[in-house]
Coordinates of C-alpha atoms and ligand atoms in Angstrom, one line a residue:
M866 CA -16.9 12.7 23.9
R867 CA -14.5 10.2 24.9
H868 CA -11.2 9.4 23.6
V869 CA -8.2 7.9 24.2
R870 CA -6.5 8.3 27.9
G871 CA -2.3 9.0 28.5
P872 CA 0.4 10.8 26.0
L873 CA 2.2 10.8 23.2
L874 CA 5.1 8.9 23.0
T875 CA 7.5 9.6 20.3
I876 CA 10.4 7.0 19.5
D877 CA 13.1 8.7 17.5
L878 CA 15.0 5.9 15.7
T879 CA 18.0 7.8 14.4
E880 CA 18.4 9.2 18.0
R881 CA 17.4 6.2 19.9
T882 CA 15.5 8.6 22.2
A883 CA 11.9 8.7 23.8
T884 CA 9.8 11.2 25.1
T885 CA 6.2 12.4 25.9
E886 CA 3.8 15.1 25.8
P887 CA 1.0 15.2 26.9
L888 CA -2.2 15.3 23.8
A889 CA -3.6 18.3 23.0
E890 CA -7.1 19.0 23.7
D891 CA -7.8 19.4 20.1
T892 CA -5.8 16.8 18.5
A893 CA -7.1 14.5 21.5
A894 CA -11.4 15.5 20.1
F895 CA -10.3 13.3 17.3
V896 CA -10.8 10.3 19.5
G897 CA -8.3 8.0 18.9
G898 CA -7.1 5.3 15.8
R899 CA -7.6 6.3 12.6
G900 CA -9.1 10.0 13.5
L901 CA -6.3 10.9 16.4
N902 CA -3.4 9.1 13.9
T903 CA -4.9 10.9 11.0
R904 CA -4.3 14.0 13.2
L905 CA -0.6 13.9 13.8
A906 CA 0.2 13.2 10.6
Y907 CA -1.4 15.9 9.1
D908 CA 0.4 18.2 11.6
R909 CA 3.8 16.3 11.9
I910 CA 4.4 14.8 8.5
P911 CA 5.6 17.4 5.6
F912 CA 3.7 17.3 2.5
D913 CA 6.0 16.3 0.1
V914 CA 7.9 13.9 1.9
D915 CA 9.4 10.4 0.9
P916 CA 7.4 7.5 2.3
L917 CA 10.9 5.3 2.2
G918 CA 13.1 8.4 3.8
P919 CA 13.4 9.2 7.4
A920 CA 11.2 12.1 7.3
N921 CA 8.2 9.8 7.2
R922 CA 6.4 8.6 10.6
V923 CA 4.1 5.9 11.5
F924 CA 1.2 6.6 14.1
L925 CA -0.4 3.9 16.5
S926 CA -3.5 4.0 18.5
T927 CA -6.5 2.4 19.8
G928 CA -9.6 3.8 20.7
P929 CA -11.5 4.6 23.9
M930 CA -12.9 1.5 23.5
Q931 CA -10.7 -0.5 24.8
Y932 CA -11.0 0.4 28.0
S933 CA -14.7 -0.9 28.2
R934 CA -15.5 -4.7 28.7
T935 CA -17.1 -4.5 25.5
S936 CA -17.4 -7.0 22.3
Y937 CA -15.4 -5.5 18.7
T938 CA -13.1 -3.1 20.3
G939 CA -9.8 -5.1 20.2
R940 CA -8.3 -3.4 17.6
M941 CA -5.8 -1.0 16.2
A942 CA -5.1 1.5 13.5
A943 CA -1.9 2.4 12.3
T944 CA -1.0 5.4 9.7
T945 CA 1.7 7.1 7.6
V946 CA 2.7 7.8 3.7
S947 CA 1.5 4.6 2.1
P948 CA 5.0 3.7 -0.3
L949 CA 2.7 2.0 -2.4
T950 CA -0.3 4.7 -3.1
N951 CA 2.1 7.7 -2.3
G952 CA -0.8 9.0 -0.1
I953 CA -1.6 8.9 3.7
C954 CA -3.4 5.9 4.6
S955 CA -4.2 3.4 7.9
S956 CA -4.4 0.3 8.6
N957 CA -6.1 -1.9 10.5
A958 CA -5.5 -4.7 12.7
G959 CA -7.4 -7.0 15.6
G960 CA -5.2 -9.6 17.6
F961 CA -4.4 -8.4 21.2
L962 CA -2.2 -5.3 20.5
S963 CA -4.5 -2.9 21.5
R964 CA -4.4 -4.2 24.8
N965 CA -0.5 -4.3 25.4
V966 CA -0.8 -0.5 24.2
V967 CA -3.7 0.7 26.9
G968 CA -1.4 -1.7 29.4
A969 CA 2.0 0.3 28.8
G970 CA 0.1 3.4 29.6
Y971 CA 0.0 5.4 26.2
G972 CA -2.9 7.3 24.1
A973 CA -0.7 7.1 20.8
V974 CA 2.6 6.6 19.6
E975 CA 4.8 8.1 16.5
I976 CA 7.8 6.6 15.1
V977 CA 10.1 8.7 14.0
G978 CA 13.5 8.9 11.9
E979 CA 15.7 6.2 10.8
S980 CA 18.5 3.5 12.6
D981 CA 21.6 2.6 11.2
E982 CA 21.1 -0.9 12.0
L983 CA 18.1 -3.3 12.6
L984 CA 16.3 -2.3 15.7
A985 CA 13.3 -3.8 17.8
V986 CA 12.1 -1.7 20.2
H987 CA 10.5 -2.4 23.4
V988 CA 8.1 -0.4 25.4
R989 CA 7.4 -0.7 29.0
E990 CA 5.1 0.7 31.6
I991 CA 5.1 4.2 31.6
D992 CA 6.2 5.4 34.7
A993 CA 4.0 6.8 37.9
D994 CA 6.3 10.3 36.9
G995 CA 5.2 9.8 33.1
S996 CA 8.7 8.8 31.9
P997 CA 8.7 6.5 29.2
T998 CA 10.7 3.5 29.6
V999 CA 11.7 1.9 26.2
E1000 CA 15.2 -0.1 25.3
F1001 CA 16.3 0.0 21.8
E1002 CA 17.7 -3.6 21.0
P1003 CA 20.1 -4.0 18.0
V1004 CA 18.8 -7.1 16.4
P1005 CA 21.1 -8.5 13.6
D1006 CA 20.1 -12.3 14.7
L1007 CA 16.7 -11.3 13.2
V1008 CA 17.6 -10.1 9.4
D1009 CA 15.6 -12.2 7.1
A1010 CA 14.0 -13.4 10.0
A1011 CA 10.4 -14.9 9.6
V1012 CA 7.1 -13.5 11.4
S1013 CA 6.7 -16.5 13.7
A1014 CA 10.7 -16.0 14.2
V1015 CA 10.7 -13.2 15.6
S1016 CA 7.6 -13.9 18.8
D1017 CA 9.8 -16.8 19.4
R1018 CA 13.0 -14.8 19.7
F1019 CA 11.0 -12.0 22.2
A1020 CA 9.3 -15.2 23.9
D1021 CA 12.8 -16.7 25.3
T1022 CA 15.4 -13.2 25.7
H1023 CA 11.8 -11.2 27.3
G1024 CA 8.7 -13.2 27.9
L1025 CA 6.7 -11.6 25.7
A1026 CA 3.7 -13.3 23.9
A1027 CA 3.1 -13.0 20.1
E1028 CA 0.3 -10.7 21.1
H1029 CA 2.8 -7.9 22.7
V1030 CA 4.6 -8.0 19.0
A1031 CA 4.2 -5.7 15.8
C1032 CA 6.7 -6.8 13.5
I1033 CA 8.0 -7.5 9.6
G1034 CA 8.8 -9.9 8.2
P1035 CA 11.6 -10.8 5.4
A1036 CA 8.9 -8.3 3.0
G1037 CA 9.0 -5.6 4.8
E1038 CA 13.1 -5.6 5.4
N1039 CA 13.4 -6.4 1.3
E1040 CA 11.0 -2.6 0.9
V1041 CA 8.0 -4.5 -0.5
R1042 CA 5.9 -2.0 -1.2
F1043 CA 2.9 -4.2 0.1
A1044 CA 4.4 -5.5 3.0
S1045 CA 2.5 -5.6 6.2
V1046 CA 3.4 -5.2 9.7
M1047 CA 2.1 -8.2 11.9
T1048 CA 0.9 -8.4 15.3
S1049 CA 0.0 -11.8 17.4
D1050 CA 1.7 -13.5 14.4
T1051 CA -1.4 -13.6 12.2
R1052 CA -2.9 -10.4 11.8
A1053 CA -1.8 -7.7 9.6
F1054 CA -1.8 -4.1 9.3
G1055 CA -1.7 -5.2 5.5
R1056 CA -3.0 -2.2 3.0
G1057 CA -0.5 0.4 1.7
G1058 CA 2.7 -1.2 2.9
I1059 CA 3.3 0.1 6.1
G1060 CA 5.7 -3.1 6.7
A1061 CA 8.2 -1.2 4.0
V1062 CA 8.3 1.9 5.9
F1063 CA 9.2 -0.4 8.9
G1064 CA 11.7 -1.6 6.7
A1065 CA 13.7 1.5 5.6
K1066 CA 13.6 2.8 8.6
N1067 CA 15.2 -0.8 9.8
L1068 CA 12.7 -1.2 12.4
K1069 CA 12.3 -5.3 12.6
A1070 CA 9.6 -4.9 15.8
I1071 CA 8.3 -2.8 18.5
T1072 CA 6.9 -4.8 21.5
F1073 CA 4.4 -3.4 24.3
D1074 CA 5.0 -4.5 27.9
G1075 CA 2.8 -3.3 30.5
D1076 CA -0.7 -4.6 31.8
G1077 CA -1.2 -2.4 34.8
V1078 CA -4.0 0.2 33.3
A1079 CA -5.2 -2.6 31.1
Q1080 CA -6.7 -4.7 34.2
R1081 CA -7.5 -1.9 35.6
A1082 CA -9.3 -1.2 32.6
T1083 CA -11.1 -4.4 32.1
G1084 CA -11.4 -4.4 36.2
S1085 CA -9.5 -7.7 35.9
R1086 CA -7.1 -9.5 38.5
T1087 CA -3.8 -8.5 39.2
S1088 CA -0.8 -10.9 40.0
S1089 CA -1.2 -10.4 43.7
G1090 CA -5.0 -11.7 43.4
D1091 CA -6.6 -8.2 43.8
T1092 CA -8.8 -6.9 41.9
E1093 CA -8.3 -3.5 40.4
P1094 CA -11.0 -1.0 39.9
P1095 CA -11.7 -0.2 36.1
I1096 CA -10.3 3.2 34.7
D1097 CA -13.0 5.7 35.9
I1098 CA -14.8 5.9 33.0
E1099 CA -18.5 4.8 33.5
W1100 CA -19.9 3.0 30.6
P1101 CA -23.5 2.9 29.6
D1102 CA -26.2 -0.3 29.6
D1103 CA -25.3 -0.4 25.6
A1104 CA -21.9 -1.3 26.4
E1105 CA -23.4 -5.3 27.9
D1106 CA -25.5 -5.5 25.7
V1107 CA -23.5 -4.6 22.5
H1108 CA -21.3 -7.8 24.3
R1109 CA -24.2 -10.4 25.5
E1110 CA -25.5 -9.9 21.3
A1111 CA -22.0 -10.4 20.5
A1112 CA -21.7 -13.4 21.9
T1113 CA -25.0 -15.3 21.3
S1114 CA -25.2 -13.6 17.5
D1115 CA -25.8 -17.0 15.2
S1116 CA -24.2 -14.7 12.5
I1117 CA -22.3 -17.8 9.9
M1118 CA -19.6 -15.1 10.1
K1119 CA -18.7 -17.1 13.3
R1120 CA -18.1 -19.9 11.9
Q1121 CA -16.6 -18.8 8.4
G1122 CA -15.8 -15.1 8.9
T1123 CA -15.7 -13.1 5.9
A1124 CA -15.2 -16.4 4.0
S1125 CA -18.7 -16.8 4.6
V1126 CA -19.9 -14.0 1.6
T1127 CA -17.8 -16.0 -1.5
E1128 CA -20.4 -18.3 -2.7
L1129 CA -22.5 -14.9 -2.9
A1130 CA -20.2 -12.8 -4.3
N1131 CA -20.3 -15.5 -7.3
E1132 CA -23.5 -16.1 -7.7
V1133 CA -24.4 -12.4 -8.3
D1134 CA -21.0 -11.5 -10.5
A1135 CA -19.0 -9.9 -8.0
L1136 CA -16.0 -12.2 -7.7
P1137 CA -13.0 -11.5 -9.5
S1138 CA -11.8 -13.7 -11.2
Y1139 CA -8.5 -14.8 -13.3
Y1140 CA -7.2 -11.0 -12.9
F1141 CA -10.1 -9.1 -13.4
S1142 CA -11.5 -10.8 -16.7
E1143 CA -14.2 -12.3 -15.3
T1144 CA -16.6 -12.1 -12.1
S1145 CA -17.5 -15.3 -11.6
F1146 CA -15.5 -18.3 -10.8
E1147 CA -16.6 -22.3 -12.1
G1148 CA -14.0 -23.9 -9.1
V1149 CA -15.7 -21.6 -6.6
A1150 CA -17.2 -24.7 -4.2
G1151 CA -13.6 -25.7 -3.9
I1152 CA -12.9 -22.2 -2.3
S1153 CA -16.0 -21.5 -0.8
G1154 CA -16.9 -20.3 3.0
D1155 CA -17.9 -24.4 3.9
R1156 CA -14.5 -25.5 2.5
V1157 CA -12.9 -23.3 4.8
E1158 CA -15.4 -24.1 8.0
E1159 CA -13.9 -27.4 7.0
K1160 CA -10.8 -26.8 8.1
K1161 CA -11.2 -24.6 11.2
Y1162 CA -9.8 -26.3 14.5
K1163 CA -10.8 -23.8 16.9
K1164 CA -12.0 -21.0 17.7
G1165 CA -10.3 -17.2 17.1
T1166 CA -11.1 -13.7 18.3
C1167 CA -9.5 -10.7 19.2
S1168 CA -9.5 -8.8 22.5
Q1169 CA -12.2 -8.9 24.2
C1170 CA -14.4 -10.1 21.3
A1171 CA -17.1 -12.7 22.1
F1172 CA -18.0 -12.4 18.6
A1173 CA -14.8 -14.9 17.7
C1174 CA -15.0 -14.3 13.7
K1175 CA -11.5 -15.6 13.1
L1176 CA -10.5 -18.8 11.0
P1177 CA -7.8 -20.7 12.5
T1178 CA -7.3 -23.7 9.9
R1179 CA -5.0 -26.7 9.1
D1180 CA -4.9 -29.5 6.6
E1181 CA -3.9 -32.3 8.5
E1182 CA -2.6 -33.8 5.0
S1183 CA -0.2 -31.3 4.0
G1184 CA 0.5 -29.5 7.3
V1185 CA -0.6 -26.3 6.1
E1186 CA -1.4 -24.1 9.1
T1187 CA -3.0 -21.1 9.3
E1188 CA -5.1 -18.7 10.6
G1189 CA -7.8 -17.6 7.5
P1190 CA -8.1 -17.4 4.6
E1191 CA -11.2 -14.2 4.6
F1192 CA -13.4 -13.3 2.0
E1193 CA -10.3 -11.2 0.2
T1194 CA -7.7 -13.7 0.5
V1195 CA -9.7 -16.6 -1.5
M1196 CA -10.6 -13.7 -4.4
A1197 CA -6.5 -12.8 -4.5
F1198 CA -4.9 -16.1 -4.5
G1199 CA -8.2 -18.5 -5.7
S1200 CA -10.8 -16.9 -7.9
N1201 CA -8.6 -14.5 -9.2
A1202 CA -5.6 -16.7 -9.7
G1203 CA -7.5 -19.4 -11.2
I1204 CA -6.9 -21.4 -8.0
D1205 CA -10.0 -24.3 -6.8
D1206 CA -8.0 -25.4 -3.7
I1207 CA -8.8 -23.9 -0.4
V1208 CA -5.7 -25.6 0.9
D1209 CA -3.5 -23.7 -1.9
V1210 CA -5.2 -20.9 -0.6
M1211 CA -4.1 -21.8 3.0
R1212 CA -0.8 -21.8 1.9
S1213 CA -0.5 -18.3 -0.2
N1214 CA -2.1 -17.4 3.5
E1215 CA 0.2 -18.4 5.8
L1216 CA 3.2 -17.6 3.5
C1217 CA 1.7 -14.1 2.9
D1218 CA 1.6 -13.9 7.2
E1219 CA 5.0 -15.6 8.4
L1220 CA 7.3 -13.8 5.1
G1221 CA 4.6 -10.4 6.2
M1222 CA 2.4 -8.9 2.9
D1223 CA -0.6 -8.0 2.3
T1224 CA -2.6 -10.7 0.6
I1225 CA -4.9 -9.1 -1.5
S1226 CA -2.4 -6.8 -2.9
C1227 CA 0.6 -9.8 -3.5
G1228 CA -2.1 -12.6 -5.0
D1229 CA -3.6 -9.7 -6.7
V1230 CA 0.4 -9.4 -8.2
V1231 CA 0.6 -13.0 -8.7
S1232 CA -2.3 -12.6 -11.0
M1233 CA -1.6 -10.5 -12.9
Y1234 CA 1.6 -12.1 -13.7
L1235 CA -0.1 -15.4 -13.9
E1236 CA -2.2 -13.9 -16.8
S1237 CA 0.7 -12.7 -18.6
V1238 CA 2.6 -16.3 -18.3
D1239 CA -1.0 -18.2 -19.1
E1240 CA -0.5 -20.4 -15.8
F1241 CA -4.0 -19.7 -14.1
G1242 CA -4.4 -22.5 -11.9
N1243 CA -0.6 -23.2 -11.3
A1244 CA -0.3 -23.2 -7.4
E1245 CA 3.2 -24.6 -7.5
L1246 CA 4.4 -21.4 -9.6
V1247 CA 2.1 -19.2 -7.0
H1248 CA 3.7 -20.3 -3.8
S1249 CA 7.5 -20.0 -5.6
L1250 CA 6.5 -16.5 -6.2
V1251 CA 5.2 -15.4 -3.0
E1252 CA 8.4 -16.0 -1.5
R1253 CA 10.8 -14.8 -4.5
I1254 CA 8.5 -11.7 -3.9
A1255 CA 9.5 -11.9 -0.3
H1256 CA 12.9 -11.8 -1.0
R1257 CA 12.9 -9.3 -4.1
E1258 CA 14.4 -12.5 -6.2
G1259 CA 14.4 -12.7 -10.2
V1260 CA 10.7 -11.6 -11.2
G1261 CA 10.0 -10.6 -7.6
D1262 CA 11.8 -7.9 -7.7
E1263 CA 9.4 -6.4 -10.2
L1264 CA 6.7 -7.9 -8.4
A1265 CA 7.1 -6.6 -5.2
E1266 CA 6.8 -2.9 -6.5
G1267 CA 3.0 -3.9 -7.2
V1268 CA 0.3 -4.0 -10.0
H1269 CA 0.1 0.0 -10.6
R1270 CA 4.1 -0.1 -10.8
A1271 CA 4.7 -3.3 -12.3
H1272 CA 1.8 -3.8 -15.1
E1273 CA 3.1 -2.6 -18.2
A1274 CA 6.1 -4.6 -18.1
F1275 CA 3.6 -7.1 -18.1
G1276 CA 1.5 -5.8 -20.3
A1277 CA -1.1 -6.3 -18.1
A1278 CA -4.1 -3.6 -16.9
D1279 CA -3.7 -1.7 -14.1
W1280 CA -5.8 -2.7 -11.7
T1281 CA -5.5 -0.4 -9.1
V1282 CA -6.8 3.0 -7.7
K1283 CA -4.1 5.4 -6.6
G1284 CA -2.1 2.8 -6.7
M1285 CA -4.0 -0.1 -4.6
P1286 CA -4.7 -3.4 -6.0
F1287 CA -8.5 -4.2 -5.5
S1288 CA -10.2 -6.1 -3.2
G1289 CA -13.2 -8.0 -4.1
H1290 CA -16.6 -7.2 -4.1
D1291 CA -16.5 -6.1 -7.4
G1292 CA -17.8 -2.6 -8.5
R1293 CA -18.8 -3.8 -12.1
T1294 CA -21.8 -5.7 -10.7
L1295 CA -21.8 -3.5 -7.0
N1296 CA -21.9 -0.2 -8.2
G1297 CA -22.0 2.2 -5.5
Q1298 CA -19.0 -0.3 -4.1
G1299 CA -17.5 0.8 -7.3
L1300 CA -18.4 4.5 -6.4
G1301 CA -16.4 4.2 -3.3
F1302 CA -13.4 2.0 -4.7
A1303 CA -12.5 5.8 -6.7
T1304 CA -13.5 7.5 -4.0
A1305 CA -11.5 5.7 -0.9
N1306 CA -8.6 8.1 -0.1
R1307 CA -6.6 5.1 0.7
G1308 CA -7.7 3.5 -3.1
A1309 CA -9.7 0.8 -3.9
D1310 CA -9.9 -1.0 -0.3
H1311 CA -13.8 -2.5 0.2
M1312 CA -13.8 -1.6 3.9
Y1313 CA -13.1 2.2 3.7
G1314 CA -16.5 3.6 2.1
E1315 CA -17.5 -0.5 3.1
F1316 CA -20.7 0.1 0.4
Y1317 CA -21.3 -3.4 -0.7
P1318 CA -23.4 -4.4 2.1
Y1319 CA -26.1 -2.4 0.9
E1320 CA -26.0 -3.9 -2.2
Y1321 CA -25.6 -8.0 -1.9
P1322 CA -27.4 -7.0 -0.3
L1323 CA -26.1 -8.3 3.2
V1324 CA -28.1 -5.8 5.5
G1325 CA -32.4 -5.8 6.2
T1326 CA -34.5 -5.6 3.1
D1327 CA -35.3 -1.9 4.4
E1328 CA -31.8 -0.5 4.2
A1329 CA -30.9 -2.8 0.8
L1330 CA -30.2 -1.1 -2.4
D1331 CA -30.4 -2.0 -6.3
P1332 CA -26.7 -3.0 -7.1
S1333 CA -27.2 -1.0 -10.4
G1334 CA -26.5 2.3 -10.8
L1335 CA -25.6 4.9 -9.3
E1336 CA -28.9 7.2 -8.5
G1337 CA -28.8 8.4 -4.8
K1338 CA -25.8 6.8 -3.5
P1339 CA -23.6 9.5 -3.1
P1340 CA -25.3 11.0 0.2
K1341 CA -25.0 7.3 1.5
L1342 CA -21.5 6.6 0.8
V1343 CA -20.4 9.9 2.2
A1344 CA -22.7 9.0 4.8
K1345 CA -21.1 5.7 5.3
E1346 CA -17.4 6.4 4.6
N1347 CA -18.1 9.6 7.5
R1348 CA -19.5 6.4 9.8
N1349 CA -16.4 4.4 9.1
A1350 CA -13.8 7.0 10.2
V1351 CA -15.5 6.9 13.5
L1352 CA -15.4 3.4 14.2
D1353 CA -12.0 3.4 13.0
S1354 CA -11.3 5.8 15.8
A1355 CA -13.4 4.6 18.3
V1356 CA -11.7 1.6 17.5
I1357 CA -14.9 -0.4 17.1
C1358 CA -14.7 -3.5 14.2
K1359 CA -17.0 -2.8 11.3
F1360 CA -18.3 -6.6 11.9
S1361 CA -20.2 -5.0 14.5
R1362 CA -22.7 -3.8 12.5
G1363 CA -26.3 -4.5 13.0
T1364 CA -25.1 -4.6 16.6
V1365 CA -23.6 -1.5 17.1
T1366 CA -26.3 0.6 16.3
D1367 CA -26.6 4.7 15.4
E1368 CA -27.9 4.9 19.1
R1369 CA -25.3 2.4 20.6
L1370 CA -22.1 4.5 18.3
A1371 CA -23.5 7.5 19.5
A1372 CA -24.2 6.2 23.4
L1373 CA -21.0 4.6 23.9
L1374 CA -18.8 7.4 22.6
D1375 CA -20.8 10.2 24.9
A1376 CA -21.6 12.1 21.7
D1377 CA -24.3 12.9 19.1
Y1378 CA -24.6 11.2 16.7
E1379 CA -24.9 14.0 13.8
D1380 CA -21.7 15.2 15.9
L1381 CA -20.1 12.1 14.9
L1382 CA -20.4 11.9 11.8
A1383 CA -19.3 15.5 11.4
L1384 CA -16.4 14.4 13.1
G1385 CA -15.7 11.6 10.6
G1386 CA -16.4 13.6 7.6
R1387 CA -13.5 15.8 9.1
I1388 CA -10.9 13.2 9.6
V1389 CA -12.1 11.9 5.9
E1390 CA -11.0 15.8 4.8
L1391 CA -8.3 16.0 6.6
E1392 CA -6.7 12.2 4.6
R1393 CA -8.1 14.2 1.1
A1394 CA -6.3 17.8 1.9
F1395 CA -3.1 16.0 2.9
N1396 CA -3.1 13.8 -0.8
N1397 CA -4.5 17.1 -2.4
A1398 CA -0.8 18.5 -1.0
R1399 CA 0.8 15.6 -2.4
G1400 CA -0.7 16.2 -6.3
F1401 CA -3.9 14.0 -5.8
D1402 CA -7.2 15.1 -7.7
R1403 CA -10.2 14.2 -9.4
D1404 CA -7.7 12.3 -11.9
D1405 CA -7.0 10.0 -8.8
D1406 CA -10.7 9.3 -8.2
T1407 CA -11.2 6.9 -11.4
L1408 CA -11.8 3.2 -11.9
P1409 CA -10.6 0.7 -15.0
Y1410 CA -14.0 0.7 -16.0
E1411 CA -17.2 2.6 -16.9
I1412 CA -20.4 2.9 -14.7
D1413 CA -22.7 5.0 -16.0
G1414 CA -23.4 8.1 -14.6
F1415 CA -20.2 8.1 -12.7
E1416 CA -18.7 11.2 -13.2
A1417 CA -22.4 13.0 -12.5
A1418 CA -22.0 10.9 -9.1
L1419 CA -18.3 11.8 -8.1
S1420 CA -19.3 15.9 -8.5
E1421 CA -22.2 15.2 -6.4
Y1422 CA -19.6 13.1 -3.9
Y1423 CA -17.5 16.3 -3.5
A1424 CA -20.4 18.8 -3.6
I1425 CA -21.9 17.0 -0.1
R1426 CA -18.3 17.2 1.0
G1427 CA -18.1 20.9 -0.1
W1428 CA -15.3 20.2 -2.1
N1429 CA -14.4 21.5 -5.6
D1430 CA -15.0 19.8 -8.4
D1431 CA -11.7 19.3 -9.4
G1432 CA -11.2 16.6 -5.9
T1433 CA -9.9 19.1 -3.6
V1434 CA -10.5 20.8 -0.6
P1435 CA -10.4 24.3 -0.9
G1436 CA -7.9 25.7 1.4
Y1437 CA -5.5 22.5 1.0
G1438 CA -2.2 23.0 1.3
E1439 CA -2.4 25.8 4.0
G1440 CA -2.2 25.9 7.3
G1441 CA -5.5 26.7 8.1
I1442 CA -6.5 23.7 6.6
A1443 CA -7.7 21.9 9.9
G1444 CA -9.4 24.9 10.8
V1445 CA -11.2 24.8 6.9
A1446 CA -12.1 21.0 8.4
D1447 CA -13.4 22.7 11.5
D1448 CA -16.4 24.5 9.8
Ligands
SF4_1460 S1 -15.8 -9.3 14.8 FE1 -13.7 -10.6 14.5 S2 -12.0 -9.2 13.1 FE2 -14.0 -7.9 14.6 S3 -13.1 -7.4 16.6 FE3 -14.2 -9.5 16.7 S4 -12.8 -11.2 16.0 FE4 -12.0 -9.3 16.1

C-alpha cells in the first residue's frame, strides 16, 4: 500500500525548535492525511488535553496521491482536538498548500507547545542530510491582520505566494471556537475550530517553501530548465484515466460547484431554512447555482486538478469578490438566515474568508441570533455580526462560542451534534444522512459519511436509495464512512465520485479494496476510541429531531463496527486500543 514519503517534522513553539524523525512503519501504514494524522494524534495527544492549552497538538499531512499527476489529489488534512466539539477532528482543505508541503520534503508536520508572542513559522526544503530548515519569526505587525494581508506580507518579505501560506485571521487570534486556518487565501481548514488552536498557540501562520521534491514528483521543469524524473513510483494507467475523465467531464459541478445542488435540495425539502425551522426556502431562486454561476468570472481549481470546480466570483456593482459560495454557505448564510440575494451571501463568504471563520458554523450561529431578534433577511445585520464575532465585540463575544454553548442565552434550539453545527442536506428528509450526522466522530458534518448522494439521488439509479427510513442503511453508512476515511488519507477529493471507482482506488493505492475499507474502519475506530476516552458515548450520537427506527439503526451501526451498544469501542482508553483496531 502506498503512503506518504518523508519524515515527521515536529515544530515546538515553546522552545522554538524543529526536529525530524522517520515515520514508524505501523504509523506510515495509515497512508497519509487524516489516517496518518489520526494515528499520530492518538499516540501523542493526552486524552484529557485542553483543546486551547499548550499540550494540544496539530498535525498536517497530505497523501501519497500528491506525488502523482492525477486530478482530485491537491488537498490536505489537519487534525487536532477541537475547541468546538471537544473531540478529535480532522479538517480538509484544497488549494495548493499540499504540493508545497510535499515540496519541502515532509510526510507530516506536528505543531506542539505555544509561543509567548505572535509567531510565523517558515518551513523550507529539508536538507540533503535530513536536517530541517525552519525559521521562527515574531510577527507583531500581523496582530489582527486579515488573511489576504498575511499573504501580502509574506509575498513582500519572503517572496512567497498565498499557496505557500496557512494562516489565521482575527477570529483565530481571538479564539473564536469555529475559526478556520486559511490557505491560498480562500481555502479553509474550516470545520472544528483549528484556527482557534493556532490562535491559542500564538501561531499566526506557517509557510512551506521548497519545490525540488514537488518537481521530481510531477516531472515538471526545474528553474535550470532540466526535467527531473518523477519520484520512483510507477502509477497505473488508472491515474491517467482519472485525470483525463476529470478534464473531459461535463458535470454541472464544473460550472456551479456544490451550489449546483441548491435547487434540488429545496425541491425535496432538504434545504434548512430560517434557522432549521423549515426545510425549503421561497427565495431559493435568488441564491441558486445559476445565480452563483452568473457571478463566476474565471475557473478555479486545486493543485493538479483538471475538474476545476472552484468558484471565483465577483459582483461588479458592489465590488464584492470572493471564491464561492458553495452549497453549505448558501444554506447557512442564505436560506437559514432568510437571505435571498446571492451577493449578500457572497459578502458573508468574503468576510468569513478574510477574518478566518468556518462559513457553516458562523452562518448557523448568525441565523440563530436572527431568529432570537426576529430579523431574518437582514443582510446588513448579518455582515455586522460576522465582523463582531471575529473580534468578539458585544454580542459577537457570546456568538463566538458557537451554537452549542450560546443557544440557551438566546432561547434557541441546539442545532448541533457533538457541538458541531449542522451543514445542509437535511436529515429530516434524507434519513440516512441524518443517521450519518449522528454517528460522525466530528459531529453534524455532511462529508464524514457523505450519505446524501444516495438519497437525492446524485448517483445512478442502481445505487439510489429511498431517502425515507433507515432500513438497510447502517451497513452502507459504515462502508461509506470507511471509504471516505481512505479518501481523506490518500488524499483524494470526494468530488471524484463516479470517476475514482472502488477498483481504481485500489489500483491507485496499490492495495486490495477490502484491505482499504478495513483501514478506513481502523481510522474511524481510533477517532471513536479517542473520543470515548474524553467521555463521548451513545448519548452524543443524537439528533435534535426524530427519525423512525433511529435507535435500532444506531445499535445496528455499532454492532457492525464491533462496538459496545453504548457507542464505545471495547478496550478504549487502554494502551492496546491501536492493537484492538488492528484486529
Ligand atoms: S474536484 Fe474541486 S475541490 Fe476537489 S480537488 Fe478538484 S478543484 Fe479541488
